Coordinates of C-alpha atoms in Angstrom, one line a residue:
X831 CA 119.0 79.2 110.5
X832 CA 115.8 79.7 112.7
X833 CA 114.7 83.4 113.1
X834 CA 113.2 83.5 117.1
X835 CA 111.2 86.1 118.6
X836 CA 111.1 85.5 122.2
X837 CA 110.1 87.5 124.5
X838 CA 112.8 88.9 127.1
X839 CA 110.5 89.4 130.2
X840 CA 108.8 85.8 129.6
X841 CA 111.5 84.3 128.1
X842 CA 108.6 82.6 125.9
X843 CA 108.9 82.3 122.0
X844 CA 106.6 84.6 120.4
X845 CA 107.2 83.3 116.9
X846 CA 109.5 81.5 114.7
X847 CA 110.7 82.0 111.0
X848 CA 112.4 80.2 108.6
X849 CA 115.8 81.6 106.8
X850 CA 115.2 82.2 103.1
X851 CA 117.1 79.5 100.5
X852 CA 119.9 81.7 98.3
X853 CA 117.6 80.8 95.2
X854 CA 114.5 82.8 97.0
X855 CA 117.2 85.9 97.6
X856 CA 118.5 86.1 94.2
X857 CA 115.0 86.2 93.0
X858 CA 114.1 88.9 95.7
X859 CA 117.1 91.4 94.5
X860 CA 116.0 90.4 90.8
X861 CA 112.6 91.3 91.8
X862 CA 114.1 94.6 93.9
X863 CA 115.9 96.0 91.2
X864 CA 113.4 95.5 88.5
X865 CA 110.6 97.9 91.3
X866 CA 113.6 100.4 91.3
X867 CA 113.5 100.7 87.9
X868 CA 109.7 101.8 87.6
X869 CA 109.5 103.7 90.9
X870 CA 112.9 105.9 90.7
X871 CA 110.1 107.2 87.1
X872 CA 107.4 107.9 89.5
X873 CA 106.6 111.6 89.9
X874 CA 108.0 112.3 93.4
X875 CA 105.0 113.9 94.4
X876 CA 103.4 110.1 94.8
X877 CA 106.3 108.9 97.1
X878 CA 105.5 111.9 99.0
X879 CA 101.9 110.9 99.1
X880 CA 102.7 106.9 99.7
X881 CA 104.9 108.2 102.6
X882 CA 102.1 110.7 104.2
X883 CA 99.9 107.5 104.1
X884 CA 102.6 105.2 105.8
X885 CA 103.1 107.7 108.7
X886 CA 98.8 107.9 109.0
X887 CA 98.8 103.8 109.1
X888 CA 101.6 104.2 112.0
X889 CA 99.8 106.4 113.7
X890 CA 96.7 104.8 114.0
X891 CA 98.1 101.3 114.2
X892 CA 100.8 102.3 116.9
X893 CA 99.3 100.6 119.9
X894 CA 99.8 96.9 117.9
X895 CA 103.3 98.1 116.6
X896 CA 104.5 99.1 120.2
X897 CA 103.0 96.1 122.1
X898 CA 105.0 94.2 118.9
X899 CA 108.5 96.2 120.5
X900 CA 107.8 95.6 123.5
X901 CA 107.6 91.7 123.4
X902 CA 110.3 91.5 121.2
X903 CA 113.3 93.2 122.5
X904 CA 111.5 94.6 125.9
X905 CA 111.3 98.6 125.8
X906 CA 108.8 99.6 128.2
X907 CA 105.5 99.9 126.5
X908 CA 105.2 103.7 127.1
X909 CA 108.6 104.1 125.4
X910 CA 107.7 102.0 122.3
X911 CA 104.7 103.9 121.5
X912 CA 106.8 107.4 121.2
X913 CA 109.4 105.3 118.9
X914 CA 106.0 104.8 116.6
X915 CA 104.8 108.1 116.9
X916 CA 108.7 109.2 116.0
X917 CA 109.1 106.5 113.0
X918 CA 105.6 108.6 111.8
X919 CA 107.3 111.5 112.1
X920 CA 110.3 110.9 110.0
X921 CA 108.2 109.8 106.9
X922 CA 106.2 113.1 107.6
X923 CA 109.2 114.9 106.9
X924 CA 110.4 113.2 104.1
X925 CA 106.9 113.7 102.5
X926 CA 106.8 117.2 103.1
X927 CA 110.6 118.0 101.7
X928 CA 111.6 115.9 99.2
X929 CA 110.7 117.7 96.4
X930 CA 112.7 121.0 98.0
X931 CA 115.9 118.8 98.7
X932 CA 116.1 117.0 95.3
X933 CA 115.0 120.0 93.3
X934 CA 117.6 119.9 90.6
X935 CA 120.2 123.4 91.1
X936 CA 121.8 125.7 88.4
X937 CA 124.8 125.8 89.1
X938 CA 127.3 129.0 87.9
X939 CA 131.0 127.2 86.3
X940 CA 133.4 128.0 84.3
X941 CA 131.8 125.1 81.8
X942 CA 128.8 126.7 80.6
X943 CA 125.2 126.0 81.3
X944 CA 125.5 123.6 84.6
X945 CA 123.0 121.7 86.4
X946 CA 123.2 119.6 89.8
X947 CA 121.2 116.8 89.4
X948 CA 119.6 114.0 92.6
X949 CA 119.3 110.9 90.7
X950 CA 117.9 107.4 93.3
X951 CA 121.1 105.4 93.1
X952 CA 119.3 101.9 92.9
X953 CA 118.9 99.2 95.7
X954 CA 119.9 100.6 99.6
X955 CA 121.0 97.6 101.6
X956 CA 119.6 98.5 105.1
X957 CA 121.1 95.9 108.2
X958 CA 119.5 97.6 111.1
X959 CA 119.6 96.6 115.1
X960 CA 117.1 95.6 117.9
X961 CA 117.4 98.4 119.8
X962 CA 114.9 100.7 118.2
X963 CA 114.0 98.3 115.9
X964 CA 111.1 100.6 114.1
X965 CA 113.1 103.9 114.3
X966 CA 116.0 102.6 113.0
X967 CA 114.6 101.1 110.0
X968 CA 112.2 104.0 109.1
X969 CA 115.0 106.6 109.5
X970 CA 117.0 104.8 106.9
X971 CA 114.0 103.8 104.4
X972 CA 112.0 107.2 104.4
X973 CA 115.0 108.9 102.8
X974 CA 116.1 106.4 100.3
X975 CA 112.1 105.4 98.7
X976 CA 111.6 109.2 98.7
X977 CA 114.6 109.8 96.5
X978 CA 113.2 107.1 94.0
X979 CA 115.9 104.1 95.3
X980 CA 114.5 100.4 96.6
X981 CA 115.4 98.9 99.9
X982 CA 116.2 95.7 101.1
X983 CA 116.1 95.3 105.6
X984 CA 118.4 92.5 107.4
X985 CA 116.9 93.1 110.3
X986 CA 118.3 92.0 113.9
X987 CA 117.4 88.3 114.2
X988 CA 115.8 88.6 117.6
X989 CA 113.2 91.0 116.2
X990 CA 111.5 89.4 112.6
X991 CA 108.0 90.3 114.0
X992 CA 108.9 93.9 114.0
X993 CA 110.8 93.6 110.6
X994 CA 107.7 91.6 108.9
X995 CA 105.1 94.4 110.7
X996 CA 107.3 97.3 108.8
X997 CA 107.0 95.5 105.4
X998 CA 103.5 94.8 105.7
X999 CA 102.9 98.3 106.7
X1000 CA 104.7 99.7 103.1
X1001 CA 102.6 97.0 101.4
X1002 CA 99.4 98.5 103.0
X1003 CA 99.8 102.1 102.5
X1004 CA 100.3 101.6 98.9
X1005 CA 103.9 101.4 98.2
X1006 CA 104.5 99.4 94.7
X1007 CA 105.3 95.5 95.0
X1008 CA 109.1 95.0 95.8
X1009 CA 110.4 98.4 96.5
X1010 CA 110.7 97.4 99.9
X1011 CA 111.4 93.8 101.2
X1012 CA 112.3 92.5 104.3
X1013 CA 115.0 89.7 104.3
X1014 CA 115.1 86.3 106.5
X1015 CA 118.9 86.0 105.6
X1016 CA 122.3 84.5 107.2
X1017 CA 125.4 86.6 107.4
X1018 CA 126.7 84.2 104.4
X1019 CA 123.7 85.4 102.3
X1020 CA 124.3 89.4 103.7
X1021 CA 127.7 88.9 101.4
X1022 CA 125.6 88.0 98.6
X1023 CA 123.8 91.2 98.6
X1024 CA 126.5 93.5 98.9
X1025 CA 128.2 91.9 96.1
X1026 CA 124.9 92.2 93.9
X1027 CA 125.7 94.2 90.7
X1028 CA 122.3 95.8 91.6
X1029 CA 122.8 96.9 95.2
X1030 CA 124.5 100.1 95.2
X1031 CA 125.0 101.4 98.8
X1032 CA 124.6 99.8 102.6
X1033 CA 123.5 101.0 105.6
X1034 CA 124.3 99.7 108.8
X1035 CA 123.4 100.8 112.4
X1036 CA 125.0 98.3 115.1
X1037 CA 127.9 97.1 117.0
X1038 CA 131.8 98.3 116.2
X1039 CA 132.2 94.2 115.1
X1040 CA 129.4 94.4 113.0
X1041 CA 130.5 97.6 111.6
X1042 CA 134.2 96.1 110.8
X1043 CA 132.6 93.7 109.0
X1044 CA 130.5 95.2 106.4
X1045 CA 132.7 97.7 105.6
X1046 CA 135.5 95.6 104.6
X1047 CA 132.9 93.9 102.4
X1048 CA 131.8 96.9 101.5
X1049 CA 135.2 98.1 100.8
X1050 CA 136.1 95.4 98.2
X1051 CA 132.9 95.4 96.6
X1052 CA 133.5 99.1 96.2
X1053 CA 129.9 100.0 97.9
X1054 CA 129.1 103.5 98.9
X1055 CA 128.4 103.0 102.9
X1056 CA 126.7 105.1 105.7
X1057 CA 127.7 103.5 109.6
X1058 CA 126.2 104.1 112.3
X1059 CA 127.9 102.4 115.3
X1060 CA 128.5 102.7 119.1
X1061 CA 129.2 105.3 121.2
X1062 CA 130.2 106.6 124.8
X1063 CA 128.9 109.4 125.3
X1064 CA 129.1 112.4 127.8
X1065 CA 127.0 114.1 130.1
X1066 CA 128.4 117.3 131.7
X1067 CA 127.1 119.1 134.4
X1068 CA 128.9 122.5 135.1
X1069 CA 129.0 124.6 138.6
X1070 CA 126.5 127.1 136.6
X1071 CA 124.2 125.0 135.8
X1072 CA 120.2 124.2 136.7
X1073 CA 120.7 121.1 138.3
X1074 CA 116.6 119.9 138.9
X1075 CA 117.2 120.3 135.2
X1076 CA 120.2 118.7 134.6
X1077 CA 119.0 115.5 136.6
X1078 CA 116.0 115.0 135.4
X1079 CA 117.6 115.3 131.3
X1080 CA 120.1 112.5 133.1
X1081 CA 117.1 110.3 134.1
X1082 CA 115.8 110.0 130.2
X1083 CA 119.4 110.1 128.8
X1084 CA 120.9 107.2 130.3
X1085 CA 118.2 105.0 131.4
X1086 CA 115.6 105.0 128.6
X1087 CA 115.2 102.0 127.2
X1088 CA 116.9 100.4 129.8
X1089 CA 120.2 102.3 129.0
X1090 CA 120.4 100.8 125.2
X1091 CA 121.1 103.3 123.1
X1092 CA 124.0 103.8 121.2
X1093 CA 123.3 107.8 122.1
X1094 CA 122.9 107.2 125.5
X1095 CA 124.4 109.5 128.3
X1096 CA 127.2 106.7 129.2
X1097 CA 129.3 108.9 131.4
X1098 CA 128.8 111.7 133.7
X1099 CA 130.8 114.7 134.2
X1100 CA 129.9 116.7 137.1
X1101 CA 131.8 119.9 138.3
X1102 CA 133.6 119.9 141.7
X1103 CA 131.9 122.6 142.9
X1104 CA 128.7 121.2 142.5
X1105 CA 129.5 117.1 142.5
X1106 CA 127.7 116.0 145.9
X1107 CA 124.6 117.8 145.5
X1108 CA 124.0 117.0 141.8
X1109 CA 124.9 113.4 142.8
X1110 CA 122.3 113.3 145.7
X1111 CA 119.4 114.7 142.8
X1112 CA 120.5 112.2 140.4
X1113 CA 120.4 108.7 142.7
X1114 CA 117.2 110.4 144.4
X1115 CA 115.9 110.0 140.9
X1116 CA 117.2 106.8 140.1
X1117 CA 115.5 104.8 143.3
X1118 CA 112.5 106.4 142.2
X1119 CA 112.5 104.7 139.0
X1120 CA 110.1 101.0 138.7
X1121 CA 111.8 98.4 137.0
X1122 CA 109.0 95.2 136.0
X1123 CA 106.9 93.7 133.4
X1124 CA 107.6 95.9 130.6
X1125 CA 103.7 95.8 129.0
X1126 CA 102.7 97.9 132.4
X1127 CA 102.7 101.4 131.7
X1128 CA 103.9 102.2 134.9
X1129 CA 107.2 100.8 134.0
X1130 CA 110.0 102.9 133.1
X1131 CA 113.0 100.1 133.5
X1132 CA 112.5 96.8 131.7
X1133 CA 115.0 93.2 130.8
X1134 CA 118.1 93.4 128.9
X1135 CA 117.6 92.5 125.5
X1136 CA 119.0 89.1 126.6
X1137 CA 120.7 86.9 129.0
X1138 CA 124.0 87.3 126.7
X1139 CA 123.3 91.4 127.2
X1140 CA 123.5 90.5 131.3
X1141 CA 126.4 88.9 131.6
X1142 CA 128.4 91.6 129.7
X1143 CA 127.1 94.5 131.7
X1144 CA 127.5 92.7 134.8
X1145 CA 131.3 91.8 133.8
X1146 CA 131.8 95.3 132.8
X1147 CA 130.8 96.7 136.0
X1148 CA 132.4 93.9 138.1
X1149 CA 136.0 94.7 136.3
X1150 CA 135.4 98.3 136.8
X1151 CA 134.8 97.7 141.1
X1152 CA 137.9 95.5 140.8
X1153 CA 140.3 98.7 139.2
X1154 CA 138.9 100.7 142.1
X1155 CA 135.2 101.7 141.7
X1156 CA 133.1 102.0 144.3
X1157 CA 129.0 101.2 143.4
X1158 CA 126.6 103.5 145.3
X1159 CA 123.3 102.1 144.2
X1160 CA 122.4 98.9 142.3
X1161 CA 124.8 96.8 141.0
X1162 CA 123.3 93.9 140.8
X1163 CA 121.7 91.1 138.0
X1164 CA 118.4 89.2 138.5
X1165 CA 116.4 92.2 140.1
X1166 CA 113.3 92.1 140.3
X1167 CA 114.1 88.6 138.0
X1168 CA 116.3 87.2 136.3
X1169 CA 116.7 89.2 132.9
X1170 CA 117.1 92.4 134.6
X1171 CA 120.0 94.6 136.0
X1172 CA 119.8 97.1 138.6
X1173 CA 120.3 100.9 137.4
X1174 CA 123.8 101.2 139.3
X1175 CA 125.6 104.0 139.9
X1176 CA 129.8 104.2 140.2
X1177 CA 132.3 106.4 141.6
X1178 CA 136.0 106.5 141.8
X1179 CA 135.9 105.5 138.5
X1180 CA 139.1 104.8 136.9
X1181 CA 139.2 105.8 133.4
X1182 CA 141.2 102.6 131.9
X1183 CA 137.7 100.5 133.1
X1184 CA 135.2 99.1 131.0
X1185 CA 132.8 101.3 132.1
X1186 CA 134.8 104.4 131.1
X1187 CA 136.4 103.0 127.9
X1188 CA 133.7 100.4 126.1
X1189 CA 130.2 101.1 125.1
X1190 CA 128.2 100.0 127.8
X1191 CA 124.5 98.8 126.7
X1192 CA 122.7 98.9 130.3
X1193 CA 121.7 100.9 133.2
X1194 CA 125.2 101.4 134.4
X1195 CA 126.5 105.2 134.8
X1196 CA 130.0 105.9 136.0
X1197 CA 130.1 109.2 137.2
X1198 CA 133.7 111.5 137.2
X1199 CA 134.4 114.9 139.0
X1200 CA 136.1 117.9 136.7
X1201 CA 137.5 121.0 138.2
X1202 CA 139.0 122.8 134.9
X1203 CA 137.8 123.1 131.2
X1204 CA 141.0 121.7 129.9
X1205 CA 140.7 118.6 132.0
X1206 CA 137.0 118.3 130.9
X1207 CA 138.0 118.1 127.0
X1208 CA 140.8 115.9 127.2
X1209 CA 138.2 113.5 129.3
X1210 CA 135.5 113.8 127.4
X1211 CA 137.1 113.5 124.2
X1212 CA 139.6 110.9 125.4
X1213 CA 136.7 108.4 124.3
X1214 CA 137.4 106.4 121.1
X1215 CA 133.6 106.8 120.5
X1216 CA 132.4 110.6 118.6
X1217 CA 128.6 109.9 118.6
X1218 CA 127.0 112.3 121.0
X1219 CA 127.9 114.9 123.7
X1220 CA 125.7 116.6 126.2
X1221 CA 126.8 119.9 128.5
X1222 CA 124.5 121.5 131.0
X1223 CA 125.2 125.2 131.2
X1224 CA 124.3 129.2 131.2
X1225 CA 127.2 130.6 130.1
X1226 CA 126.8 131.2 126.2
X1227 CA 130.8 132.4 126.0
X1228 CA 131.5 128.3 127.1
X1229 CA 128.4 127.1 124.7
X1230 CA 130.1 128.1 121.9
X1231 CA 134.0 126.9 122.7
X1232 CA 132.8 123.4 123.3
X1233 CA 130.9 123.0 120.5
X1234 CA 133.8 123.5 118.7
X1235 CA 136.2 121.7 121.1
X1236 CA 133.8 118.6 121.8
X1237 CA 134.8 116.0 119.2
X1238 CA 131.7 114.3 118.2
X1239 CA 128.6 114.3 115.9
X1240 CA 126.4 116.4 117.8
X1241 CA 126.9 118.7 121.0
X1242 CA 124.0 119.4 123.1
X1243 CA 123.3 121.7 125.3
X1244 CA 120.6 122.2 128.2
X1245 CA 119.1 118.8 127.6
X1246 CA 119.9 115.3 126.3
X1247 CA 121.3 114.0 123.5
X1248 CA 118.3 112.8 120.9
X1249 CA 118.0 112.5 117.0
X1250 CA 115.6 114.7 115.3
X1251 CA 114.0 114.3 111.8
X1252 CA 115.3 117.4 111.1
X1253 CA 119.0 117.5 112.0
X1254 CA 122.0 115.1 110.2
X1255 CA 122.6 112.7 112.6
X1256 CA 126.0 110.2 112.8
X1257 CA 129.4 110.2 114.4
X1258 CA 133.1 110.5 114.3
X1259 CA 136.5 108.0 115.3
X1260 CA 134.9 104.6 115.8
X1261 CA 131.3 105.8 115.7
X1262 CA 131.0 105.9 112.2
X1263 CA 131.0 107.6 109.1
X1264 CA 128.0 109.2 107.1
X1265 CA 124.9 110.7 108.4
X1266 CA 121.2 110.4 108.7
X1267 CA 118.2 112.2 108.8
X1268 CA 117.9 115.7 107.4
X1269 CA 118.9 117.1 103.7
X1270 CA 122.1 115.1 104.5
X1271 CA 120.6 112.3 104.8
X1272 CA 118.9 111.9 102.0
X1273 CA 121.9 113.2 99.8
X1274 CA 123.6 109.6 101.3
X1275 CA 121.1 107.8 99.1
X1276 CA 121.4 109.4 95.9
X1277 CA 124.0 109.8 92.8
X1278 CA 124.9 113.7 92.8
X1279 CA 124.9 113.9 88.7
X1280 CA 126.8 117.5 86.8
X1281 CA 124.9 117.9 83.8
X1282 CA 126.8 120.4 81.6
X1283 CA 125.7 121.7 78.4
X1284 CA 128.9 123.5 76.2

């Protein structure tokens, strides 16, 4: 197997690699397992220090990290230097709390003198996607090296520049030889590190088929697993709400990086009362935004990921007109060129359609009319997705029912739904299981030890 950068806009290979032989992996777990077993020793203080000087190197390298995004999987340049200046964050955090969240507790018992102990569980086995392909990585590795564990990254195959930039970026802020090591591997080869004696918990952020896979081979190898899969979500706009607001939230919530985003704003809620004139703001918006060479800072909507990624969203949409949806704006592949799709917009939208039922990775937004809260539930949680949920409203009384009616991972309200270094992130149904970022996430990486003395 070839590993290929190319670039989506140009359609020009950026770079090739060459898979690693199974010989070369073995050696590289070997190699993994015997960093963990010196660094998980190290006072934490120094991974908090290591990880202060990654998120300095980020920072000032950001501009050749971003322009490394954007050739590789598209994002608009402008887009790709706040997924750096994020990534920085995250290890920021992690430096600063560490200490605080694996403090070991005494803990009251019936058994005598207790202790709660945070103890690194050994290698973390990180497969990570395209989409935020910095972000993604970073939000899983900051956590696991600053609880003492080693990592090894299967990264998406259409982005090893970014994947090589991240290890090379641990190398040169200081980080020990082998605690953190990118792979070049085939999906035959990702079942020969989940079955390593040494590797002792996954990671995986991507697709529902991806997802299926690993934790079966998770399952049998009995490997403790956080997933992070896709989702479908909502954005709802009540009769109360501040719709200037509301829209422009819409604007970064759906069509950021070109609409994929497994947290995306994937369908639109709007109250009767209010449905034509929010729907006016909202494609007003849209035709505003310029779709072109992603590098251009002036661009805000850039190619697919792919030609594969085209088809599917233009099938999607096309079965969705043919169950009785009625495009308003867009709808269309190959403009300005061939890569691209239109942001479209869709009423009438019935909700057996791809577009309200799958997890649409583009700049597609069906948009459905509520006129009851009981109808809005039932809709919104009629999704077998439970990542996200945003709701646009005043009225504190209905803030609080819904967060506890919504069924999903997070519930947002007066803005869009986004992941924070500071808050557990991850879903329910077929979004996944586990979560990230946070004390929680960090407590996903490490063996929670009773020490009892009698």
């Amino acid at each position: 197997m070839v590993y290929k950068s190319i670039n989506p806009y140009t359609g020009k290979i950026n770079k090739t690699y060459e898979q690693i032989n199974d010989s070369e992996l073995e050696n590289i777990i070997f190699s993994s397992s015997r960093a963990f077993r010196k660094w998980k020793n190290e006072p934490i203080e120094k991974r908090q220090d290591l990880l202060i000087k990654l998120a300095d190197l980020l920072e000032i390298e950001k501009d050749f990290h971003a322009a490394t995004i954007t050739s590789e999987m598209g994002k608009p340049i402008n887009q790709s230097i706040v997924e750096i200046e994020k990534s920085a964050l995250a290890c920021r955090y992690y430096a600063e709390r560490a200490d605080e969240f694996l403090k070991p507790v005494k803990q009251s018992s019936y058994a005598g003198t207790s202790i709660i102990r945070y103890d690194p569980q050994g290698i973390v086995f990180a497969i990570m996607p395209w989409n935020f392909p910095y972000w993604q990585v970073i939000r899983c590795m900051a956590p696991a090296l600053a609880a003492g564990n080693s990592v090894l990254l299967k990264h998406a195959s259409n982005v090893p520049q970014c994947a090589e930039n991240i290890e090379n970026a641990v190398i040169n802020a200081g980080f020990p030889s082998g605690i953190f090591r990118n792979l070049l591997i085939d999906y035959d080869q990702v079942t020969t590190v989940i079955k390593s004696e040494y590797v002792r918990s996954v990671s995986l952020t991507g697709s529902n088929t991806a997802g299926i896979r690993i934790a079966s081979l998770a399952g049998l190898n009995i490997k403790k697993l956080v997933l992070e899969l896709g989702g479908n979500d909502a954005f709802v706009v009540f009769n109360d709400a501040d719709l200037e607001k509301a829209a422009e939230a819409l604007i970064y919530g759906r069509f950021q990086n070109t609409g994929q985003s497994c947290i995306a704003s994937k369908r639109l809620f709007i109250h009767e009362q209010v449905y034509p004139e929010f729907l006016n703001l909202v494609t007003g918006r849209i035709k505003a935004l310029s779709a072109g060479d992603p590098i251009s800072h002036d661009t805000f909507i850039g190619p697919l990921v792919n030609e594969s990624a085209v088809r599917k969203v233009e099938r999607q949409v096309k079965e969705t007109v043919e169950m009785g949806a009625e495009i308003i704006l867009g709808g269309k592949a190959g403009i300005p060129r061939k890569g691209f799709f239109e942001p479209t917009v869709l009423i009438n939208v019935n909700y057996d359609s791809p577009l309200a039922r799958e997890e649409v990775f583009g700049p597609v937004l069906p948009v459905f009319s509520f006129k009851d809260y009981d109808e809005l539930v039932c809709r919104v949680n009629q999704s077998r997705f439970g990542l996200g949920c945003s709701v646009f409203t005043s009225d504190n009384k209905l803030m609080e029912k819904l967060s506890v009616d919504i069924d999903t991972g997070t519930v947002v309200f007066n803005s869009f739904t986004k992941s924070d270094p500071a808050l557990p992130f991850g879903g329910v149904k077929e979004s996944g299981y586990g979560r990230e970022l946070s004390e929680y996430g960090i407590m996903e990486f490490v063996n929670i030890k009773t020490v009892t003395v009698y």
